[in-house]
Each structure stands twice: as structure tokens, then as C-alpha cells.
XYZ file of C-alpha atoms in Angstrom:
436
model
C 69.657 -50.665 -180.570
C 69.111 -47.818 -182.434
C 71.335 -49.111 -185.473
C 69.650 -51.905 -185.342
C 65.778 -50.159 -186.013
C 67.335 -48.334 -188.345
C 67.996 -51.554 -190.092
C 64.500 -52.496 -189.937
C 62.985 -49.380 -190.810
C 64.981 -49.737 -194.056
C 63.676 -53.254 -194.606
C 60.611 -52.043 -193.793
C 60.375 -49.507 -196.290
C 61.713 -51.434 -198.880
C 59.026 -54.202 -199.034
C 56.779 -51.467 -198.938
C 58.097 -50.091 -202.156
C 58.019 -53.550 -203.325
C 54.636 -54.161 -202.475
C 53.159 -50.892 -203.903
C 54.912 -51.079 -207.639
C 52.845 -52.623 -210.126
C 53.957 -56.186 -211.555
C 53.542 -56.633 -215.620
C 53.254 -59.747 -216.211
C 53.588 -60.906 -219.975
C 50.817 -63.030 -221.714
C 51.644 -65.790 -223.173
C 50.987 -66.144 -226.711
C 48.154 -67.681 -227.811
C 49.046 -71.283 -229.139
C 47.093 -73.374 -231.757
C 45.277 -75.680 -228.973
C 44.085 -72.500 -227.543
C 41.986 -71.904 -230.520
C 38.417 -71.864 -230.633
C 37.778 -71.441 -233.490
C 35.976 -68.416 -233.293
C 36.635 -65.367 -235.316
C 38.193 -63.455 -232.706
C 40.124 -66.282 -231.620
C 41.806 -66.320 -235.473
C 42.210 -62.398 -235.511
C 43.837 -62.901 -232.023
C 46.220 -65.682 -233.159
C 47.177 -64.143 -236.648
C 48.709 -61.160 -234.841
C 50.925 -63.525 -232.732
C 51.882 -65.801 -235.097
C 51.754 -64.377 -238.699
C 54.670 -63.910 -240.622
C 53.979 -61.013 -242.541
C 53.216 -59.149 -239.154
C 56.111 -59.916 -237.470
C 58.199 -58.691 -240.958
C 56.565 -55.525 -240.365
C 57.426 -55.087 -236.674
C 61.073 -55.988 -237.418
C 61.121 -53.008 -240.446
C 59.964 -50.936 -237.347
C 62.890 -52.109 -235.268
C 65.308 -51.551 -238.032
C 63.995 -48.325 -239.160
C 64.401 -47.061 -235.589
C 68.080 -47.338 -235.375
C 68.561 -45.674 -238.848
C 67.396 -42.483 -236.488
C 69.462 -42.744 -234.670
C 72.157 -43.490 -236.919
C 71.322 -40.544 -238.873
C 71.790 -38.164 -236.270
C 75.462 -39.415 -235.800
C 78.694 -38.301 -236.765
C 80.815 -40.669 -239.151
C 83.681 -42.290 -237.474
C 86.868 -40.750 -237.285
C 89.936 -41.301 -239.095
C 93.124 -42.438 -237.637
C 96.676 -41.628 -239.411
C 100.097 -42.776 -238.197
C 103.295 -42.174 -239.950
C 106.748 -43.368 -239.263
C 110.177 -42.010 -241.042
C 111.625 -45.838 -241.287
C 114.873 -44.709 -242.385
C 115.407 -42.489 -239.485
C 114.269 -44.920 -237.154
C 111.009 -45.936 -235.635
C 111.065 -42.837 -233.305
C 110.477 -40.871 -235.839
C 107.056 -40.366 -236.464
C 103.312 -38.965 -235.773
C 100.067 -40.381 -234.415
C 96.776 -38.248 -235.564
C 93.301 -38.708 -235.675
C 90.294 -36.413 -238.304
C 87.126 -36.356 -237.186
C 84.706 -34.802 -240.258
C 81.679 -32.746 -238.701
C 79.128 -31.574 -241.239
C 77.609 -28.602 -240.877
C 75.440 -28.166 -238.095
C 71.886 -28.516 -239.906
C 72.711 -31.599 -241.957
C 72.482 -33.945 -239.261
C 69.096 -32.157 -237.987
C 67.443 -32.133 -241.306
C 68.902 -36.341 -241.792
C 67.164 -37.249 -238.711
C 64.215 -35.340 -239.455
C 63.933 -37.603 -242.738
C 64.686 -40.768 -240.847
C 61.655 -39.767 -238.657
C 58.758 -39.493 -241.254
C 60.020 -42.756 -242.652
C 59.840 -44.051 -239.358
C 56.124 -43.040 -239.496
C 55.561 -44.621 -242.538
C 57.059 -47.567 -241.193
C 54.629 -47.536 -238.396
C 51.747 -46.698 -241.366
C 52.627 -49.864 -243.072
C 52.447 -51.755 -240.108
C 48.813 -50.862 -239.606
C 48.447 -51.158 -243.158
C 49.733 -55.091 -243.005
C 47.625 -55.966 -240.038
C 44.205 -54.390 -241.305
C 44.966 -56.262 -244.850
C 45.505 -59.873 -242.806
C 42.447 -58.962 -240.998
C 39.777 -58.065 -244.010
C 41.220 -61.253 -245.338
C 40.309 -63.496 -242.642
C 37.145 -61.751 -242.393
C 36.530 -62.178 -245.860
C 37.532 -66.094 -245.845
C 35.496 -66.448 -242.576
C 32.626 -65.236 -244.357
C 32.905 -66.995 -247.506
C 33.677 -69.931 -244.999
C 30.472 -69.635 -243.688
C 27.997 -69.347 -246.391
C 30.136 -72.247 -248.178
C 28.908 -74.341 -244.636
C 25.054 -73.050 -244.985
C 25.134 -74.040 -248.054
C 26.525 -77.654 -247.456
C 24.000 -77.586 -244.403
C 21.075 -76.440 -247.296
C 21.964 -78.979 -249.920
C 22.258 -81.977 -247.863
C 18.954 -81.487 -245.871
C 17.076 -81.145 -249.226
C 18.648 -84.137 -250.031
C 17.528 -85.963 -247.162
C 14.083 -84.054 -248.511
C 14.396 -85.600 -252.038
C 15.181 -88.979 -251.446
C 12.613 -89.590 -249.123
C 10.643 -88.345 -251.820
C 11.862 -91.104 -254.392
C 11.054 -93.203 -251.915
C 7.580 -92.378 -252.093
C 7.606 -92.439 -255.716
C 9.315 -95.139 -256.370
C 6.353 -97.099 -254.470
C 4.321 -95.394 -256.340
C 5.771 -96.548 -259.536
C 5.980 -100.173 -258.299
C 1.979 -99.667 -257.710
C 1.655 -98.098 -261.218
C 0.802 -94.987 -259.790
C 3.823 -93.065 -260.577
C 5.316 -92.796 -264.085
C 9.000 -93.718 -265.089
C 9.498 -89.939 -266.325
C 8.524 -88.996 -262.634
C 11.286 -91.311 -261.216
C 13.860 -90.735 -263.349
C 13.385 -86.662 -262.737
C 13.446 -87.108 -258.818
C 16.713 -89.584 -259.502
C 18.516 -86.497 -261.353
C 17.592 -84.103 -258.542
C 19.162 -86.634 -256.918
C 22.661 -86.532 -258.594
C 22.348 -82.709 -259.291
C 22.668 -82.537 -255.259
C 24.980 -84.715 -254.932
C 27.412 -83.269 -257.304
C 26.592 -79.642 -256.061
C 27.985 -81.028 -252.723
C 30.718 -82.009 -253.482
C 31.797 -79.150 -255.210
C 30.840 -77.347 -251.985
C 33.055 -79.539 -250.143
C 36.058 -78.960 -252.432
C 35.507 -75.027 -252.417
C 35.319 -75.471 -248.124
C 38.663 -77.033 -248.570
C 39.880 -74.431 -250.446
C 38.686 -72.033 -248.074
C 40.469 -73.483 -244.755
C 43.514 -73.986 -246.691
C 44.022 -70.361 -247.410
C 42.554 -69.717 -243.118
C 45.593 -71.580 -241.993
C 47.852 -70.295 -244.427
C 46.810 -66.485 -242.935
C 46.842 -67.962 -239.555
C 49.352 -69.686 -239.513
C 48.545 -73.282 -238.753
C 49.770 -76.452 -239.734
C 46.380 -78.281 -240.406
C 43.334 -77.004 -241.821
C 41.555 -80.330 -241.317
C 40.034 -78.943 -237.559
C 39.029 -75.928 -239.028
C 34.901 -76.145 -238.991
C 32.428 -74.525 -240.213
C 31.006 -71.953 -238.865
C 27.954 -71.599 -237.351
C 27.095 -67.819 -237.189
C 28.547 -64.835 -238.879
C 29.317 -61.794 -237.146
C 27.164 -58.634 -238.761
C 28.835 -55.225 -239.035
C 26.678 -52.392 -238.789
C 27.783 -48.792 -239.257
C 27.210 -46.024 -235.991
C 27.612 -43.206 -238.001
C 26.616 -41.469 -241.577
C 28.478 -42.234 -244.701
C 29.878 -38.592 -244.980
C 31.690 -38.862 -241.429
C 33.438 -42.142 -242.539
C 34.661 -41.080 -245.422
C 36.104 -38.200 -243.883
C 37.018 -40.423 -241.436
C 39.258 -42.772 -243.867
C 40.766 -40.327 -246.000
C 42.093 -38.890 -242.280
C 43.133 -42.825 -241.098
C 43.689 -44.642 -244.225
C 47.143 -46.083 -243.553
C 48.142 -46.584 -247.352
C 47.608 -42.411 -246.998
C 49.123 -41.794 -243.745
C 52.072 -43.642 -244.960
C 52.497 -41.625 -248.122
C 52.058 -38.117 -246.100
C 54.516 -38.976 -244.158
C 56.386 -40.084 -247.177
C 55.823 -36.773 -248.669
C 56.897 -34.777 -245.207
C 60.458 -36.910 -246.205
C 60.669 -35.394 -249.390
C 60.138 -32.126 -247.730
C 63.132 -32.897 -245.354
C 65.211 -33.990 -248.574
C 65.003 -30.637 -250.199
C 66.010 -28.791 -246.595
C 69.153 -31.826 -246.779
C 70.197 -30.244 -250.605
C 70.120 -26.922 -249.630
C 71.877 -27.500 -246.829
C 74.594 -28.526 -249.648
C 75.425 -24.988 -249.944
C 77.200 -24.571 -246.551
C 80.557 -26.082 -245.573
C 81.849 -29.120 -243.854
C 84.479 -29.290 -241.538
C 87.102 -31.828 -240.281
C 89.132 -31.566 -236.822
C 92.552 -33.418 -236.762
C 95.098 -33.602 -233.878
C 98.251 -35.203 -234.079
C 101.381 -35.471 -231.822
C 105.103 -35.467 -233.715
C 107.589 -37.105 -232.033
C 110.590 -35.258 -234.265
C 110.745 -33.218 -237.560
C 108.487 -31.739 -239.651
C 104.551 -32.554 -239.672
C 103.103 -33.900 -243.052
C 99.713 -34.079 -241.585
C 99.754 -29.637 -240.629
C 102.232 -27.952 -242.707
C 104.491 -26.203 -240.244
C 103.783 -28.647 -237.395
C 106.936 -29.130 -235.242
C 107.691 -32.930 -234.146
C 107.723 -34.008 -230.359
C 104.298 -31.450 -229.619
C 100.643 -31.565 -230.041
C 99.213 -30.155 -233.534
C 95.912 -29.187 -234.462
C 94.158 -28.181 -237.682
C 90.845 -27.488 -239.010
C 89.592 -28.351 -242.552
C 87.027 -26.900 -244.728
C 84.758 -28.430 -247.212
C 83.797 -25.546 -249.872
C 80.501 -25.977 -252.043
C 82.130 -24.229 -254.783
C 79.862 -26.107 -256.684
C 76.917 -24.380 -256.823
C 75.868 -25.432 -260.562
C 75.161 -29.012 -258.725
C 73.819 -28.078 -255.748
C 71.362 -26.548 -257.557
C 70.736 -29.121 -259.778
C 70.896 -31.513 -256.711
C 67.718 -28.923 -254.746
C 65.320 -29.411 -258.123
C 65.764 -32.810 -257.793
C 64.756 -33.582 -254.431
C 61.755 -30.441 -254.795
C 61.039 -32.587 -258.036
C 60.663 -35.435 -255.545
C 58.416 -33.945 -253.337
C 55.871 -32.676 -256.047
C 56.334 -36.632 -257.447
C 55.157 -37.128 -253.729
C 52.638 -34.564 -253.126
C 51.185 -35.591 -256.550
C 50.882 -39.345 -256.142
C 49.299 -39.082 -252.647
C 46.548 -36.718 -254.268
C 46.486 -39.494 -257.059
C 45.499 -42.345 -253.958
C 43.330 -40.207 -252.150
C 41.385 -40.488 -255.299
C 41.738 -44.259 -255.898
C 40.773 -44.043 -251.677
C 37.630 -42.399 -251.955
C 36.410 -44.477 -255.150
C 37.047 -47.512 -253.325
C 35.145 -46.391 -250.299
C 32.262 -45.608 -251.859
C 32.128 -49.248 -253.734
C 32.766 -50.892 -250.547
C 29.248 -48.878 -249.548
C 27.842 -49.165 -252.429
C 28.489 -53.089 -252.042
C 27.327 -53.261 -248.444
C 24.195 -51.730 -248.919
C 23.104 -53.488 -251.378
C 23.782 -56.848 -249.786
C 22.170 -55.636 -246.809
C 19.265 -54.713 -249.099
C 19.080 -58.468 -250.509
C 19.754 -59.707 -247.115
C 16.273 -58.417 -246.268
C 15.048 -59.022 -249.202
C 15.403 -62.728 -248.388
C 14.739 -62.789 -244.923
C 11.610 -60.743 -244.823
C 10.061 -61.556 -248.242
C 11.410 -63.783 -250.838
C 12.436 -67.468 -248.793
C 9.041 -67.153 -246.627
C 6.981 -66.836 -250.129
C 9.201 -69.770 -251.472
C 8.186 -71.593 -248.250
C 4.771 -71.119 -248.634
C 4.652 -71.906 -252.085
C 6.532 -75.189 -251.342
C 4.001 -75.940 -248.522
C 1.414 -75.642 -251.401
C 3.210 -77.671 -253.651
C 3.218 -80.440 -251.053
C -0.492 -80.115 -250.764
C -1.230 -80.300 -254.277
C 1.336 -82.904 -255.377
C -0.523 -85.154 -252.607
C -3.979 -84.104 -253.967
C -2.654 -84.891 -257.511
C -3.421 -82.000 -258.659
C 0.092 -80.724 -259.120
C 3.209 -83.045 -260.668
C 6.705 -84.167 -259.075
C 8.269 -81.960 -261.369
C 6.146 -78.881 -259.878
C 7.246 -80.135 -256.754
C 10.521 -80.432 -257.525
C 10.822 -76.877 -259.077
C 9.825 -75.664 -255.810
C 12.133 -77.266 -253.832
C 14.659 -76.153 -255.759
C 13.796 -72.222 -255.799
C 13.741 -72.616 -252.011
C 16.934 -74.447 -252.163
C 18.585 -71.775 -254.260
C 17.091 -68.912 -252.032
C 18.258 -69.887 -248.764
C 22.328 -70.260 -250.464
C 22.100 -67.386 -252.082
C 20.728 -65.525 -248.529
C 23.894 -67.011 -247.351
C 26.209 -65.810 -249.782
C 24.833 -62.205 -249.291
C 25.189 -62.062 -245.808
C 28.883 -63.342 -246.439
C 29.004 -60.904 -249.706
C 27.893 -58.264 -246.804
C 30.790 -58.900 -244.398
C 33.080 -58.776 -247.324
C 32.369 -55.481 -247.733
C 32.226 -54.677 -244.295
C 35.617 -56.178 -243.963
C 37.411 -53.877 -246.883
C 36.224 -50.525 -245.195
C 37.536 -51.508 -241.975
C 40.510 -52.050 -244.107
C 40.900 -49.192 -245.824
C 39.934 -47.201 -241.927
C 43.045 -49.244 -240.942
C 41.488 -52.431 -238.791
C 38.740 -52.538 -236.463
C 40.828 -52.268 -233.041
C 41.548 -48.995 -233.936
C 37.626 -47.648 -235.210
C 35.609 -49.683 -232.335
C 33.489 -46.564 -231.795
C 32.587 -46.618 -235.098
C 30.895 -50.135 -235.466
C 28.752 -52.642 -233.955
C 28.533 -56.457 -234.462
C 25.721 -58.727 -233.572
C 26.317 -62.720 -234.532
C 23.586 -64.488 -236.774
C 23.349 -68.265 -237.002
C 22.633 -70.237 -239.092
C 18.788 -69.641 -240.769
């Protein structure tokens, strides 16, 4: 009886275990029907699925095992020598094992490390490139669609206006001038869209090629365009990407493995050494002088870095190296900080026009249409008055579009060069605006 609740305390305790050790369960990956066609739903599906990432994740896999592979020794050698003419008992079996000095393998490792962390760096680097590039072609996506949206509702706008003129001009009260002018408005339109329509095409091509996605056909427009805006001053993010740009991290770490190079060449100037046993069946050894047959030998061999002419030759190299390094990171800290400030420089002044339209310019060129209206029905203004006004609206309202889009551009390369927006959510905030 008592063997038996021992049993079930056991059991007991084991489901218990069971029951109170968390359960990961994997996500599956997100597949092209899951799409919906949202920005985040792109960003979401690129990092599954895009080539270029998963290259980068494999380097990281790779450069892994060169760590440990540099920390290892390299493999032994094997001898085995037989006296044929005095018969096949005669003989030795030996094995060398070389073991550089003690530091070598340290200071190898150490190297293999920092490239490791550059590995990692170019990792980030790859996915915050794929991502300002959908966010760029999402943008440009978009204001291509406003702008399709724009020119075919003021075509819809103009050809009811031929309409009225051309009853007009049946009732002479129209001239052929006036006709003809509304009729090229007409075609002007018509051509502008479909040159809109080829440069959408163009655009979801290169979305599914990022994605990647077979068709680019279900790809729509879309209908709002997330807006970036920044939580913090422009000093504190550009200290902030010189301290996260991955291109920069990479190249530290880069430089760090130069360092580690020159600490490999001097260790140049200390020996190696090399182990051998070997047992003799009869005679003489040829692998240890002296060495009697039918016993176990041993021996130790020395590497000398007599040398030292090329060792030293072989430390200014590698301390060449790292000034090459040290220099060329300076060098794209530089190039860094130059781009930053464009990007701002960029974004602000999109912003700026942004406003510009919203708050000032498209309401006067409403207005002014609205009185253009008026007057052309008064006859006191002409169809080509009318039309001129129309149009400045028209072009007003695309290029709002195209500077809210020319906005996220920008908004898109500093997240870039901060190394993606997963990794610098503290630092930004996005509302969504539709379509005006």
C-alpha cells in the first residue's frame, strides 16, 4: 500500500510539473492570403518571407560556428611506419597533435567575435534598408492613388462641363474655341491618367518584389498614409544615430577585429608546440631519435619565431589595418551625420508644405474655383478662366499628396539610418491620414 502511494505521489508530482512549465508555441508564418494589405501587414510579411533577410540570418548562423571553430585546435596527425623487409611486425604507430601557444587561440576567437557582431550589425542593417524601402514605395504608392483618385474626379468635373457647353454651342451660346479648350482638358486628363496608372504599376511591381509575392495585381491602393512624427529634439537623435546606426556599429566592431588582429601578430613572436606519442613494436624509432621499439615514446616539438624581421613586418600590417579601420569609420560617421541632417532637412520642409496646403493654399484654390463657377455662370468670367482654376486646384491637391508621401520618405530613411523602427518605438509616433 505504501509502494503503491508512493507511485501516485510521483505521478502526482509529475503532472504538476507538467502543468506549471510554460508551453511556446511557434507562430506560424504569415502567408500571402493573410495579407491585408496594410503597411504593417507588408513589414510583417517581408521579415518572414524576404530573401535578402533570411541571407542575412544564415551569415549569422555561419559566422557563429567560425567561433567556435576558431577557438579549436587543428586536427592531429597520424604516422604509421612499417620496416617491409623485416616483416610487417616491424613497425610504429604515432600520432602529433600541434598546440599553438596559449594566447593565439584566445586572441582568434576574440576576432571571430566582433565579426560576429558585425554580422549581427548587418543584419539590422538589411532589415531597416527593406523596411525604408517599403515605406518609401508605400508612400509613393499612395500619393500615385490620390492622385488617380484627383484626376479622375475632375474628369468626371470636366466633362460634365462639355456637356454644358457643348449645349451651349448647339444654342449658339458657346463658341467653338470654348469647346475645343474644354475637349483638350479633356485629353490632357486622360493621358495624365494613364501615366498614373503605368507609374502605380511600377510601384506594386517593385512592393511584391520586396515582399515577396507572386502577383502585384491585388496590391491596392492605399487609402491613408501613416504620419511619422518625431518625440524628441533633433540634437538627441542625432546623437542617438551616430550611437545605433548599424552601418557604424558594424564597422566598430569591425575596427575592435583589427584590434584583435594586431594582438594575433604579436602573438607571432612566441612559440608553437606539437605533442607526438608513438609505440615501436622493434628497433629503432624514426619518429624520436633514440626511441626503443616494442615501448611507448613521447616527444615535444617547438616552433621558433626566429623570424622576427617578419613578424614585425607582419604587426605593422595588421596596426596598419586597424588605423585603415579606425579611419574609415570616422570617414562614415561623417557621411552619417550629413545624411541625417538632409533626411531633416527634407522632412521639415515637407511637413512645412504639407501645411502649407492643408491650411492655406488648396482652401484659397477652392474658393477661388467656387468663384469661378459663379462668374462663368454669370458670364462674366470665360471657360478658359474656369478651366485654369480647376486645374490649379487639380495640381494642388497631387502635389499635397506627393508631399505627404515626400514626408514619409524622409521619415522612412532616418528610421533607417537609427536601424528600423522596432528597435526606436519610443522615439516616434504615427497617426494615419486618409485620403483629403
Amino acid at each position: 500500500m505504501k509502494k503503491q502511494n508512493a507511485i501516485v505521489i510521483k505521478v502526482l508530482s509529475y503532472l504538476i510539473l507538467l502543468l506549471n512549465t510554460p508551453v511556446t508555441v511557434q507562430a506560424e508564418p504569415l502567408s500571402e492570403q493573410d495579407l491585408d494589405y496594410t503597411l504593417q501587414s507588408y513589414l510583417l510579411y517581408a521579415k518572414e518571407h524576404n530573401p535578402g533577410l533570411r541571407a542575412a540570418q544564415a551569415a549569422i548562423s555561419a559566422q557563429e560556428k567560425h567561433v567556435d571553430l576558431e577557438a579549436s585546435l587543428p586536427d592531429p596527425v597520424l604516422m604509421a611506419n612499417a620496416d617491409v623487409n623485416g616483416g610487417l611486425s616491424n613497425g610504429s604507430v604515432g600520432v602529433t597533435q600541434e598546440i599553438p601557444f596559449p594566447a593565439k587561440l584566445a586572441f582568434r576567437k576574440k576576432t571571430a567575435q566582433h565579426l560576429l557582431k558585425r554580422t549581427h550589425a548587418d543584419l539590422i542593417e538589411v532589415q531597416a534598408e527593406l523596411e525604408k524601402q517599403i515605406r518609401s514605395v508605400y508612400a509613393a504608392l499612395y500619393a500615385t492613388g490620390q492622385a488617380l483618385k484627383i484626376q479622375k474626379n475632375t474628369m468626371e468635373l470636366v466633362k460634365q462641363l462639355e456637356a454644358v457647353i457643348r449645349t451651349k454651342y448647339a444654342q449658339s451660346g458657346a463658341t467653338q474655341g470654348e469647346l475645343l479648350k474644354v475637349q483638350v482638358e479633356v485629353s490632357l486628363i486622360e493621358d495624365e491618367i494613364r501615366s498614373l496608372e503605368l507609374e502605380g504599376d511600377s510601384q506594386r511591381r517593385t512592393l511584391a518584389a520586396l515582399l515577396p509575392i507572386e502577383s502585384h495585381e491585388r496590391i491596392p491602393y492605399p487609402d491613408s498614409l501613416p504620419i511619422t512624427e518625431f518625440t524628441i529634439e533633433d540634437s538627441e537623435l542625432m546623437e542617438r544615430i551616430i550611437a545605433e546606426n548599424p552601418k557604424l556599429r558594424g564597422m566598430k566592431s569591425e575596427e575592435n577585429a583589427a584590434g584583435s588582429n594586431v594582438s594575433i601578430a604579436k602573438s607571432k613572436f612566441f612559440p608553437d608546440f606539437a605533442l607526438s606519442a608513438e609505440y615501436m613494436s622493434g628497433g629503432m624509432s624514426p619518429m624520436i631519435p633514440g626511441g626503443n621499439r616494442g615501448e611507448w615514446n613521447v616527444g615535444v616539438k617547438v616552433k621558433l619565431p626566429v623570424w622576427f624581421g617578419k613578424n614585425r613586418k607582419e604587426v605593422e600590417k595588421a596596426k596598419e589595418m586597424e588605423a585603415q579601420m579606425r579611419s574609415q569609420l570616422a570617414a562614415m560617421k561623417n557621411i552619417t551625420t550629413a545624411d541625417a541632417r538632409m533626411l531633416f532637412n527634407e522632412f521639415k520642409d515637407a511637413a512645412r508644405r504639407v501645411t502649407l496646403f492643408n491650411k492655406v493654399l488648396i482652401p484659397q484654390a477652392n474658393q477661388v474655383l467656387g468663384l469661378m463657377q459663379i462668374s462663368y455662370r454669370t458670364g462674366k468670367s470665360s471657360v478658359l478662366d474656369l478651366l485654369d482654376a480647376q486645374r490649379t486646384l487639380l495640381s494642388l491637391e497631387i502635389k499635397h499628396a506627393r508631399e505627404e508621401a515626400h514626408r514619409e520618405k524622409a521619415a522612412a530613411g532616418i528610421l533607417a539610418l537609427l536601424g528600423g523602427w522596432n528597435r526606436n518605438e519610443e522615439l516616434f509616433s504615427e497617426q494615419k491620414v486618409g485620403a483629403q
